Tab-separated table of C-alpha atoms in Angstrom:
chain	number	residue	atom	x	y	z
A	1	UNK	CA	-0.013	-0.009	-0.025
A	2	UNK	CA	1.013	3.440	-0.667
A	3	UNK	CA	0.212	6.652	0.321
A	4	UNK	CA	-3.163	7.924	-1.331
A	5	UNK	CA	-2.098	11.577	-1.505
A	6	UNK	CA	1.238	10.775	-3.476
A	7	UNK	CA	1.675	11.300	-6.839
A	8	UNK	CA	1.364	8.129	-8.664
A	9	UNK	CA	4.776	6.634	-9.816
A	10	UNK	CA	6.589	3.623	-11.488
A	11	UNK	CA	9.196	2.040	-9.539
A	12	UNK	CA	11.404	-0.930	-10.356
A	13	UNK	CA	13.399	-3.530	-8.294
A	14	UNK	CA	15.914	-6.306	-9.894
A	15	UNK	CA	17.643	-8.773	-7.917
A	16	UNK	CA	20.621	-9.650	-9.091
A	17	UNK	CA	21.703	-13.446	-8.450
A	18	UNK	CA	19.492	-13.356	-5.609
A	19	UNK	CA	20.384	-9.921	-4.193
A	20	UNK	CA	18.258	-6.553	-4.451
A	21	UNK	CA	20.318	-4.479	-6.070
A	22	UNK	CA	17.503	-1.300	-6.581
A	23	UNK	CA	19.577	0.638	-4.711
A	24	UNK	CA	22.893	0.360	-6.443
A	25	UNK	CA	21.422	0.275	-10.249
A	26	UNK	CA	19.072	3.218	-10.023
A	27	UNK	CA	21.465	5.989	-10.043
A	28	UNK	CA	23.082	4.272	-13.326
A	29	UNK	CA	19.777	3.300	-15.233
A	30	UNK	CA	18.465	5.087	-18.374
A	31	UNK	CA	15.889	2.279	-19.066
A	32	UNK	CA	14.353	-1.036	-18.881
A	33	UNK	CA	12.156	-2.526	-21.093
A	34	UNK	CA	10.456	-6.412	-20.813
A	35	UNK	CA	8.799	-7.964	-23.292
A	36	UNK	CA	6.172	-10.942	-22.674
A	37	UNK	CA	4.778	-12.960	-25.560
A	38	UNK	CA	2.440	-15.723	-25.651
A	39	UNK	CA	4.099	-18.029	-27.018
A	40	UNK	CA	6.769	-19.551	-29.256
A	41	UNK	CA	9.042	-16.895	-28.829
A	42	UNK	CA	11.062	-16.059	-25.200
A	43	UNK	CA	10.011	-13.438	-22.756
A	44	UNK	CA	13.083	-10.754	-22.764
A	45	UNK	CA	14.268	-8.189	-20.438
A	46	UNK	CA	16.354	-5.510	-21.634
A	47	UNK	CA	18.498	-2.661	-19.071
A	48	UNK	CA	20.159	0.549	-20.443
A	49	UNK	CA	23.047	1.881	-18.040
A	50	UNK	CA	24.877	4.959	-17.699
A	51	UNK	CA	28.766	4.020	-18.000
A	52	UNK	CA	30.123	7.280	-18.004
A	53	UNK	CA	31.907	6.279	-15.393
A	54	UNK	CA	33.321	2.926	-16.960
A	55	UNK	CA	31.826	0.791	-14.119
A	56	UNK	CA	29.807	-1.723	-16.266
A	57	UNK	CA	31.963	-2.568	-19.322
A	58	UNK	CA	35.123	-3.020	-16.781
A	59	UNK	CA	35.823	-5.427	-14.232
A	60	UNK	CA	31.865	-6.182	-13.959
A	61	UNK	CA	31.710	-7.619	-17.423
A	62	UNK	CA	34.739	-9.390	-17.317
A	63	UNK	CA	34.050	-11.074	-13.956
A	64	UNK	CA	32.529	-14.645	-13.506
A	65	UNK	CA	29.220	-14.947	-12.225
A	66	UNK	CA	29.309	-16.326	-8.429
A	67	UNK	CA	28.446	-14.521	-5.449
A	68	UNK	CA	31.018	-12.365	-3.130
A	69	UNK	CA	32.607	-13.629	-0.302
A	70	UNK	CA	30.365	-11.335	2.724
A	71	UNK	CA	32.144	-10.024	5.260
A	72	UNK	CA	32.944	-12.401	8.497
A	73	UNK	CA	31.670	-11.567	11.334
A	74	UNK	CA	33.185	-10.918	14.610
A	75	UNK	CA	34.285	-14.508	15.387
A	76	UNK	CA	35.238	-15.514	11.887
A	77	UNK	CA	31.693	-16.858	11.087
A	78	UNK	CA	30.641	-15.158	7.633
A	79	UNK	CA	27.604	-15.914	5.510
A	80	UNK	CA	27.782	-18.597	2.972
A	81	UNK	CA	29.669	-20.977	5.502
A	82	UNK	CA	27.716	-24.330	4.906
A	83	UNK	CA	26.860	-25.782	8.935
A	84	UNK	CA	25.539	-28.545	10.477
A	85	UNK	CA	23.322	-29.657	13.158
A	86	UNK	CA	24.135	-32.640	15.148
A	87	UNK	CA	26.606	-33.196	11.975
A	88	UNK	CA	23.574	-33.149	9.551
A	89	UNK	CA	23.665	-30.347	6.739
A	90	UNK	CA	21.025	-27.339	7.281
A	91	UNK	CA	19.707	-25.760	3.938
A	92	UNK	CA	17.496	-22.667	5.272
A	93	UNK	CA	16.340	-19.247	4.622
A	94	UNK	CA	16.856	-18.238	8.353
A	95	UNK	CA	19.445	-20.572	10.101
A	96	UNK	CA	18.714	-19.457	13.412
A	97	UNK	CA	18.380	-23.330	14.475
A	98	UNK	CA	17.120	-24.191	17.886
A	99	UNK	CA	18.420	-22.832	21.366
A	100	UNK	CA	21.456	-25.054	22.523
A	101	UNK	CA	22.408	-26.113	19.222
A	102	UNK	CA	25.630	-26.765	18.065
A	103	UNK	CA	26.280	-25.365	14.764
A	104	UNK	CA	29.447	-26.762	13.000
A	105	UNK	CA	30.148	-25.056	9.650
A	106	UNK	CA	32.885	-26.922	6.767
A	107	UNK	CA	36.065	-25.852	8.527
A	108	UNK	CA	35.014	-27.844	11.906
A	109	UNK	CA	34.547	-24.551	13.741
A	110	UNK	CA	31.782	-24.715	16.013
A	111	UNK	CA	29.509	-22.051	17.251
A	112	UNK	CA	26.417	-22.320	20.186
A	113	UNK	CA	23.603	-20.740	19.314
A	114	UNK	CA	21.725	-18.765	22.271
A	115	UNK	CA	18.579	-17.098	20.598
A	116	UNK	CA	17.853	-15.702	24.227
A	117	UNK	CA	20.238	-13.175	23.213
A	118	UNK	CA	19.276	-12.621	19.927
A	119	UNK	CA	22.060	-14.198	18.352
A	120	UNK	CA	20.299	-15.357	14.428
A	121	UNK	CA	23.118	-17.287	12.259
A	122	UNK	CA	22.701	-16.955	8.846
A	123	UNK	CA	22.758	-20.127	7.021
A	124	UNK	CA	23.821	-20.927	3.253
A	125	UNK	CA	20.581	-21.762	1.582
A	126	UNK	CA	22.603	-22.951	-2.027
A	127	UNK	CA	25.794	-22.335	-4.186
A	128	UNK	CA	24.499	-19.055	-6.154
A	129	UNK	CA	24.596	-16.702	-3.526
A	130	UNK	CA	20.419	-16.546	-2.502
A	131	UNK	CA	21.715	-15.213	1.856
A	132	UNK	CA	19.729	-14.835	4.454
A	133	UNK	CA	16.940	-11.822	3.610
A	134	UNK	CA	17.971	-10.753	6.966
A	135	UNK	CA	21.318	-10.188	5.826
A	136	UNK	CA	20.868	-8.418	2.283
A	137	UNK	CA	20.599	-4.349	3.275
A	138	UNK	CA	23.997	-5.576	5.752
A	139	UNK	CA	25.641	-6.627	2.592
A	140	UNK	CA	24.866	-3.858	0.361
A	141	UNK	CA	25.289	-1.294	2.732
A	142	UNK	CA	29.108	-2.525	2.480
A	143	UNK	CA	29.863	-2.958	-1.171
A	144	UNK	CA	28.069	-2.355	-4.281
A	145	UNK	CA	26.676	-5.647	-5.091
A	146	UNK	CA	26.611	-5.991	-8.623
A	147	UNK	CA	29.638	-4.262	-9.485
A	148	UNK	CA	31.806	-5.964	-6.483
A	149	UNK	CA	29.738	-9.594	-6.090
A	150	UNK	CA	29.275	-10.601	-9.555
A	151	UNK	CA	30.084	-10.402	-13.241
A	152	UNK	CA	27.843	-10.710	-16.361
A	153	UNK	CA	28.734	-14.008	-18.037
A	154	UNK	CA	25.374	-16.677	-16.580
A	155	UNK	CA	24.300	-14.303	-14.172
A	156	UNK	CA	20.491	-13.944	-13.276
A	157	UNK	CA	18.214	-10.982	-12.943
A	158	UNK	CA	15.380	-11.190	-11.805
A	159	UNK	CA	12.912	-7.662	-12.546
A	160	UNK	CA	9.728	-6.539	-10.611
A	161	UNK	CA	7.617	-3.777	-11.990
A	162	UNK	CA	5.946	-1.606	-9.134
A	163	UNK	CA	3.000	1.147	-9.981
A	164	UNK	CA	2.766	2.753	-6.784
A	165	UNK	CA	-0.660	4.289	-6.059
A	166	UNK	CA	-1.845	4.337	-9.784
A	167	UNK	CA	-5.170	4.581	-9.132
A	168	UNK	CA	-5.152	6.982	-6.566
A	169	UNK	CA	-6.550	5.270	-4.359
A	170	UNK	CA	-2.949	3.910	-2.153
A	171	UNK	CA	-3.721	0.223	-3.349
A	172	UNK	CA	0.053	-1.029	-6.085
A	173	UNK	CA	0.267	-2.858	-8.769
A	174	UNK	CA	2.870	-5.166	-8.878
A	175	UNK	CA	4.143	-7.624	-12.307
A	176	UNK	CA	6.936	-9.716	-11.642
A	177	UNK	CA	8.705	-9.815	-14.406
A	178	UNK	CA	10.520	-13.756	-13.617
A	179	UNK	CA	14.106	-14.723	-14.116
A	180	UNK	CA	16.533	-13.817	-16.946
A	181	UNK	CA	19.694	-15.099	-18.025
A	182	UNK	CA	22.065	-12.454	-19.576
A	183	UNK	CA	22.521	-13.297	-22.845
A	184	UNK	CA	24.497	-9.993	-24.478
A	185	UNK	CA	25.592	-6.631	-23.608
A	186	UNK	CA	26.391	-3.792	-26.000
A	187	UNK	CA	28.366	-0.726	-25.263
A	188	UNK	CA	27.785	2.310	-27.280
A	189	UNK	CA	28.909	6.509	-27.386
A	190	UNK	CA	28.980	9.089	-26.141
A	191	UNK	CA	27.512	9.437	-24.035
A	192	UNK	CA	28.670	5.691	-23.086
A	193	UNK	CA	26.127	3.852	-22.357
A	194	UNK	CA	25.512	-0.299	-21.788
A	195	UNK	CA	22.677	-2.473	-23.258
A	196	UNK	CA	22.203	-5.178	-21.144
A	197	UNK	CA	19.828	-8.239	-22.427
A	198	UNK	CA	18.559	-11.436	-20.943
A	199	UNK	CA	16.430	-14.270	-22.062
A	200	UNK	CA	14.183	-16.167	-19.855
A	201	UNK	CA	15.613	-19.001	-21.551
A	202	UNK	CA	18.954	-19.453	-20.718
A	203	UNK	CA	21.369	-19.310	-23.589
A	204	UNK	CA	23.557	-21.871	-21.845
A	205	UNK	CA	20.323	-24.518	-21.385
A	206	UNK	CA	19.942	-27.334	-23.160
A	207	UNK	CA	16.638	-27.545	-24.347
A	208	UNK	CA	17.408	-24.245	-26.370
A	209	UNK	CA	21.585	-25.600	-27.262
A	210	UNK	CA	21.837	-28.836	-27.812
A	211	UNK	CA	21.092	-30.888	-30.688
A	212	UNK	CA	19.709	-34.212	-30.802
A	213	UNK	CA	17.989	-37.242	-32.852
A	214	UNK	CA	15.649	-39.817	-31.582
A	215	UNK	CA	13.022	-41.643	-32.574
A	216	UNK	CA	9.636	-41.459	-30.555
A	217	UNK	CA	7.507	-43.934	-30.779
A	218	UNK	CA	3.758	-44.875	-29.628
A	219	UNK	CA	3.819	-42.323	-26.928
A	220	UNK	CA	1.307	-39.196	-26.232
A	221	UNK	CA	1.968	-35.236	-26.852
A	222	UNK	CA	1.986	-35.056	-23.048
A	223	UNK	CA	4.454	-37.402	-22.065
A	224	UNK	CA	7.004	-36.170	-24.640
A	225	UNK	CA	6.922	-33.233	-23.060
A	226	UNK	CA	6.930	-34.499	-19.498
A	227	UNK	CA	9.932	-36.491	-20.816
A	228	UNK	CA	11.833	-33.158	-22.172
A	229	UNK	CA	10.977	-30.978	-19.059
A	230	UNK	CA	12.607	-33.781	-16.327
A	231	UNK	CA	15.467	-34.033	-18.248
A	232	UNK	CA	15.998	-30.364	-18.461
A	233	UNK	CA	15.327	-29.550	-15.014
A	234	UNK	CA	11.825	-27.855	-15.558
A	235	UNK	CA	8.458	-28.699	-14.793
A	236	UNK	CA	5.500	-29.252	-17.583
A	237	UNK	CA	1.793	-27.817	-17.577
A	238	UNK	CA	-0.545	-29.365	-20.222
A	239	UNK	CA	-3.307	-27.208	-20.134
A	240	UNK	CA	-4.719	-28.638	-23.682
A	241	UNK	CA	-8.065	-30.913	-23.838
A	242	UNK	CA	-6.761	-32.223	-26.990
A	243	UNK	CA	-3.191	-34.550	-26.490
A	244	UNK	CA	-2.172	-36.469	-29.621
A	245	UNK	CA	-0.992	-39.749	-30.313
A	246	UNK	CA	2.023	-40.494	-32.549
A	247	UNK	CA	2.935	-43.913	-33.225
A	248	UNK	CA	5.985	-42.605	-34.124
A	249	UNK	CA	8.068	-39.061	-34.974
A	250	UNK	CA	11.506	-38.811	-35.351
A	251	UNK	CA	14.153	-35.707	-33.872
A	252	UNK	CA	16.318	-35.567	-36.669
A	253	UNK	CA	19.163	-32.654	-35.150
A	254	UNK	CA	16.952	-30.453	-33.292
A	255	UNK	CA	16.507	-28.924	-30.025
A	256	UNK	CA	14.319	-29.724	-27.999
A	257	UNK	CA	12.351	-26.258	-27.998
A	258	UNK	CA	12.592	-26.731	-31.984
A	259	UNK	CA	11.304	-30.218	-32.164
A	260	UNK	CA	8.584	-29.441	-29.314
A	261	UNK	CA	7.467	-25.997	-31.584
A	262	UNK	CA	6.771	-28.544	-34.865
A	263	UNK	CA	4.857	-30.944	-33.079
A	264	UNK	CA	2.852	-28.358	-31.268
A	265	UNK	CA	2.534	-26.354	-34.538
A	266	UNK	CA	1.192	-29.470	-36.495
A	267	UNK	CA	-1.052	-30.041	-33.597
A	268	UNK	CA	-2.447	-26.373	-33.228
A	269	UNK	CA	-1.578	-26.055	-29.688
A	270	UNK	CA	0.113	-23.127	-28.216
A	271	UNK	CA	3.155	-23.395	-26.805
A	272	UNK	CA	5.515	-21.638	-24.061
A	273	UNK	CA	8.796	-21.669	-22.609
A	274	UNK	CA	10.380	-19.672	-19.428
A	275	UNK	CA	13.611	-20.852	-17.590
A	276	UNK	CA	11.574	-23.269	-15.381
A	277	UNK	CA	8.110	-23.994	-17.453
A	278	UNK	CA	7.072	-25.675	-20.346
A	279	UNK	CA	4.250	-24.731	-20.658
A	280	UNK	CA	0.843	-25.834	-23.599
A	281	UNK	CA	-2.238	-24.933	-23.589
A	282	UNK	CA	-5.035	-24.084	-26.026
A	283	UNK	CA	-5.131	-21.001	-27.611
A	284	UNK	CA	-9.485	-20.774	-27.381
A	285	UNK	CA	-9.727	-21.416	-23.925
A	286	UNK	CA	-7.633	-18.341	-23.583
A	287	UNK	CA	-9.241	-16.097	-25.803
A	288	UNK	CA	-13.179	-17.319	-24.157
A	289	UNK	CA	-11.734	-15.593	-20.627
A	290	UNK	CA	-13.643	-12.531	-20.339
A	291	UNK	CA	-11.902	-8.938	-21.344
A	292	UNK	CA	-9.815	-7.190	-18.730
A	293	UNK	CA	-10.465	-3.815	-20.288
A	294	UNK	CA	-11.843	-1.826	-23.224
A	295	UNK	CA	-9.128	-0.056	-25.743
A	296	UNK	CA	-11.572	2.813	-27.082
A	297	UNK	CA	-11.053	5.254	-29.556
A	298	UNK	CA	-9.778	8.978	-28.592
A	299	UNK	CA	-9.058	8.032	-24.977
A	300	UNK	CA	-6.378	9.651	-23.603
A	301	UNK	CA	-4.193	6.681	-22.702
A	302	UNK	CA	-4.173	4.948	-26.613
A	303	UNK	CA	-1.274	7.099	-27.897
A	304	UNK	CA	-1.219	5.291	-31.408
A	305	UNK	CA	-2.728	2.458	-33.094
A	306	UNK	CA	-2.175	0.726	-35.941
A	307	UNK	CA	-4.808	-2.437	-37.966
A	308	UNK	CA	-3.878	-5.083	-40.412
A	309	UNK	CA	-6.053	-7.605	-42.193
A	310	UNK	CA	-4.486	-10.756	-44.305
A	311	UNK	CA	-6.603	-12.786	-46.211
A	312	UNK	CA	-3.639	-14.746	-47.965
A	313	UNK	CA	-3.649	-17.896	-46.145
A	314	UNK	CA	-6.092	-17.417	-43.132
A	315	UNK	CA	-9.837	-16.509	-44.531
A	316	UNK	CA	-10.326	-20.593	-44.623
A	317	UNK	CA	-14.575	-21.760	-43.762
A	318	UNK	CA	-13.742	-25.002	-43.461
A	319	UNK	CA	-11.179	-27.585	-43.169
A	320	UNK	CA	-11.407	-31.125	-44.164
A	321	UNK	CA	-9.194	-33.722	-42.531
A	322	UNK	CA	-8.802	-37.187	-44.373
A	323	UNK	CA	-6.614	-40.375	-44.224
A	324	UNK	CA	-6.243	-43.688	-45.274
A	325	UNK	CA	-4.896	-46.236	-43.648
A	326	UNK	CA	-2.327	-48.375	-45.959
A	327	UNK	CA	-2.597	-51.348	-44.429
A	328	UNK	CA	-6.359	-51.750	-44.097
A	329	UNK	CA	-7.494	-49.405	-46.391
A	330	UNK	CA	-9.713	-47.789	-44.014
A	331	UNK	CA	-10.348	-44.218	-45.014
A	332	UNK	CA	-10.758	-41.654	-41.532
A	333	UNK	CA	-12.267	-38.506	-42.470
A	334	UNK	CA	-13.815	-35.609	-40.928
A	335	UNK	CA	-14.923	-31.422	-42.096
A	336	UNK	CA	-15.244	-29.005	-39.591
A	337	UNK	CA	-17.047	-25.856	-40.452
A	338	UNK	CA	-17.424	-22.986	-37.736
A	339	UNK	CA	-20.985	-21.288	-37.474
A	340	UNK	CA	-21.767	-18.278	-39.398
A	341	UNK	CA	-18.953	-19.794	-41.936
A	342	UNK	CA	-18.884	-18.510	-45.560
A	343	UNK	CA	-20.697	-20.845	-47.582
A	344	UNK	CA	-18.847	-20.702	-50.433
A	345	UNK	CA	-15.160	-19.976	-48.995
A	346	UNK	CA	-11.949	-21.860	-49.130
A	347	UNK	CA	-11.575	-25.451	-47.493
A	348	UNK	CA	-8.380	-26.594	-45.905
A	349	UNK	CA	-7.367	-29.797	-46.747
A	350	UNK	CA	-5.579	-31.689	-44.461
A	351	UNK	CA	-4.133	-35.369	-45.338
A	352	UNK	CA	-2.401	-36.795	-41.985
A	353	UNK	CA	-2.601	-39.796	-40.289
A	354	UNK	CA	-5.647	-39.705	-37.349
A	355	UNK	CA	-6.719	-42.769	-35.272
A	356	UNK	CA	-10.213	-42.432	-35.012
A	357	UNK	CA	-12.896	-39.839	-36.079
A	358	UNK	CA	-12.757	-37.925	-32.788
A	359	UNK	CA	-9.315	-37.347	-33.343
A	360	UNK	CA	-10.215	-36.028	-37.129
A	361	UNK	CA	-12.711	-33.486	-35.732
A	362	UNK	CA	-9.633	-32.497	-33.251
A	363	UNK	CA	-6.944	-31.711	-35.709
A	364	UNK	CA	-9.396	-29.922	-38.171
A	365	UNK	CA	-10.597	-27.574	-35.917
A	366	UNK	CA	-6.673	-27.094	-34.571
A	367	UNK	CA	-5.621	-26.557	-37.650
A	368	UNK	CA	-8.614	-24.542	-38.881
A	369	UNK	CA	-7.920	-21.724	-36.054
A	370	UNK	CA	-4.104	-22.027	-36.798
A	371	UNK	CA	-4.808	-21.006	-40.343
A	372	UNK	CA	-7.190	-18.368	-39.823
A	373	UNK	CA	-5.850	-16.711	-36.633
A	374	UNK	CA	-4.007	-13.663	-37.781
A	375	UNK	CA	-6.758	-12.207	-40.184
A	376	UNK	CA	-7.036	-9.455	-38.279
A	377	UNK	CA	-3.952	-8.191	-36.259
A	378	UNK	CA	-3.171	-4.637	-34.060
A	379	UNK	CA	-1.055	-2.931	-32.619
A	380	UNK	CA	-1.368	-0.054	-29.908
A	381	UNK	CA	0.981	2.079	-28.078
A	382	UNK	CA	-0.563	2.815	-24.804
A	383	UNK	CA	0.181	4.596	-20.866
A	384	UNK	CA	1.567	1.738	-18.994
A	385	UNK	CA	-0.630	-0.449	-17.900
A	386	UNK	CA	0.933	-3.750	-15.847
A	387	UNK	CA	-2.575	-5.958	-15.972
A	388	UNK	CA	-1.558	-5.695	-19.975
A	389	UNK	CA	0.101	-9.351	-20.430
A	390	UNK	CA	0.472	-11.978	-22.988
A	391	UNK	CA	-3.007	-14.333	-23.327
A	392	UNK	CA	-5.283	-11.384	-21.619
A	393	UNK	CA	-8.217	-10.671	-23.928
A	394	UNK	CA	-9.324	-6.830	-24.564
A	395	UNK	CA	-12.324	-5.431	-26.521
A	396	UNK	CA	-11.059	-2.703	-29.166
A	397	UNK	CA	-14.072	0.259	-29.205
A	398	UNK	CA	-14.301	2.632	-32.395
A	399	UNK	CA	-12.580	1.632	-34.919
A	400	UNK	CA	-15.128	0.003	-37.297
A	401	UNK	CA	-14.618	-3.106	-38.931
A	402	UNK	CA	-11.503	-3.888	-37.139
A	403	UNK	CA	-14.031	-3.873	-33.466
A	404	UNK	CA	-14.016	-6.377	-31.386
A	405	UNK	CA	-12.087	-8.920	-28.933
A	406	UNK	CA	-8.523	-9.507	-28.572
A	407	UNK	CA	-5.980	-11.744	-27.399
A	408	UNK	CA	-2.566	-10.228	-26.285
A	409	UNK	CA	0.415	-11.842	-27.945
A	410	UNK	CA	2.712	-9.912	-26.814
A	411	UNK	CA	3.359	-6.978	-24.503
A	412	UNK	CA	6.374	-4.622	-24.186
A	413	UNK	CA	6.319	-2.521	-21.098
A	414	UNK	CA	8.712	0.547	-21.731
A	415	UNK	CA	10.058	2.287	-18.062
A	416	UNK	CA	11.769	5.300	-20.379
A	417	UNK	CA	11.370	8.374	-18.222
A	418	UNK	CA	7.218	7.444	-18.130
A	419	UNK	CA	5.310	3.843	-18.594
A	420	UNK	CA	4.315	2.756	-21.835
A	421	UNK	CA	3.442	-0.848	-23.357
A	422	UNK	CA	3.477	-1.597	-26.591
A	423	UNK	CA	0.704	-4.442	-27.787
A	424	UNK	CA	0.262	-6.718	-30.404
A	425	UNK	CA	-3.319	-8.149	-30.779
A	426	UNK	CA	-5.040	-10.702	-32.602
A	427	UNK	CA	-8.846	-10.933	-33.032
A	428	UNK	CA	-10.008	-13.424	-30.998
A	429	UNK	CA	-11.915	-16.005	-33.224
A	430	UNK	CA	-16.074	-16.411	-32.591
A	431	UNK	CA	-17.280	-20.252	-32.974
A	432	UNK	CA	-14.188	-22.678	-32.656
């Protein structure tokens, strides 16, 4: 909550390798851009920093990303020492232990905890520098965390945008942009500036980088995704009622992400991948959700707009799926036509293996949606709004033939001076 009498404002919170660096970096931060994509593309973060003091292209860029060695306490103990209670390693955000416990670190030193005297002991959380919260401020006070504690290569940055008192009610709106791995750094000038770019899928991740060859046999799409997720240390979210079955699919010198994108495109299922989760979802479900707001022509928060129509390979009125089993000679087919479709429109022909009529129906519907979904598109630049993220729907009013319900395909939040947002939309398909 904020004071409702204060002017509304936007704040940026940045965490570098688990440590809040907002206070340190704000004196250098010129702009921040965060792009949230609905499917296929990764989410991106871009920071532009003032480098007239030569801070960012100096020691920081050339230092490997690892946590700093915090200053030791008076008795020689320091944050990051791995300790044990009764011989068992302890990993906790707050290592206060229990009164009377003996803590032994990896160097064999022993310390007795007495909480009655208010002596906390911060236990090491992991090997990436995630320290107890009550110690972060103490570390920050002693050193410029980002420039001295870690370098750029492989570093993880988390960004959070906060709209303070935005509606003059004292309530704050928060958008957690997620965690990004630094994958490129550019320097320019004069004046000297550094541009740091991060991606939601680490460039070092095998799901993105390593090309593989494998035959997948007698398996459902969901099982393929779950196996790939597990091997890459990720989670899987499967939010589609349609789960195609494959007798055989070959992954030939393809990365896991490219292979999954191909399967999902063919199945008419949307795919989004972050650093920790693979998400497969049915776009129709998201399109069916209530619109979160209305974008109306002439309103002050509409800074610019652009609409487009494309009838090339998009305006199909129906889809016909047909498959003949070469062993049995049996033909399975289905024609899907949405309600109110043009009776004389084009027919999309699909000849792919299906196991039954229901699979043919699902495939016809998905492929027709995949083809037609970009018939009407729009681009808006608006005053910043944290509610506008990929996957939400909005109503567009006052633009004639382009009026209707749209889904946000991507949202780019720009924090340079003021706060604006660029959104790319496609009109929701009605009836299927």
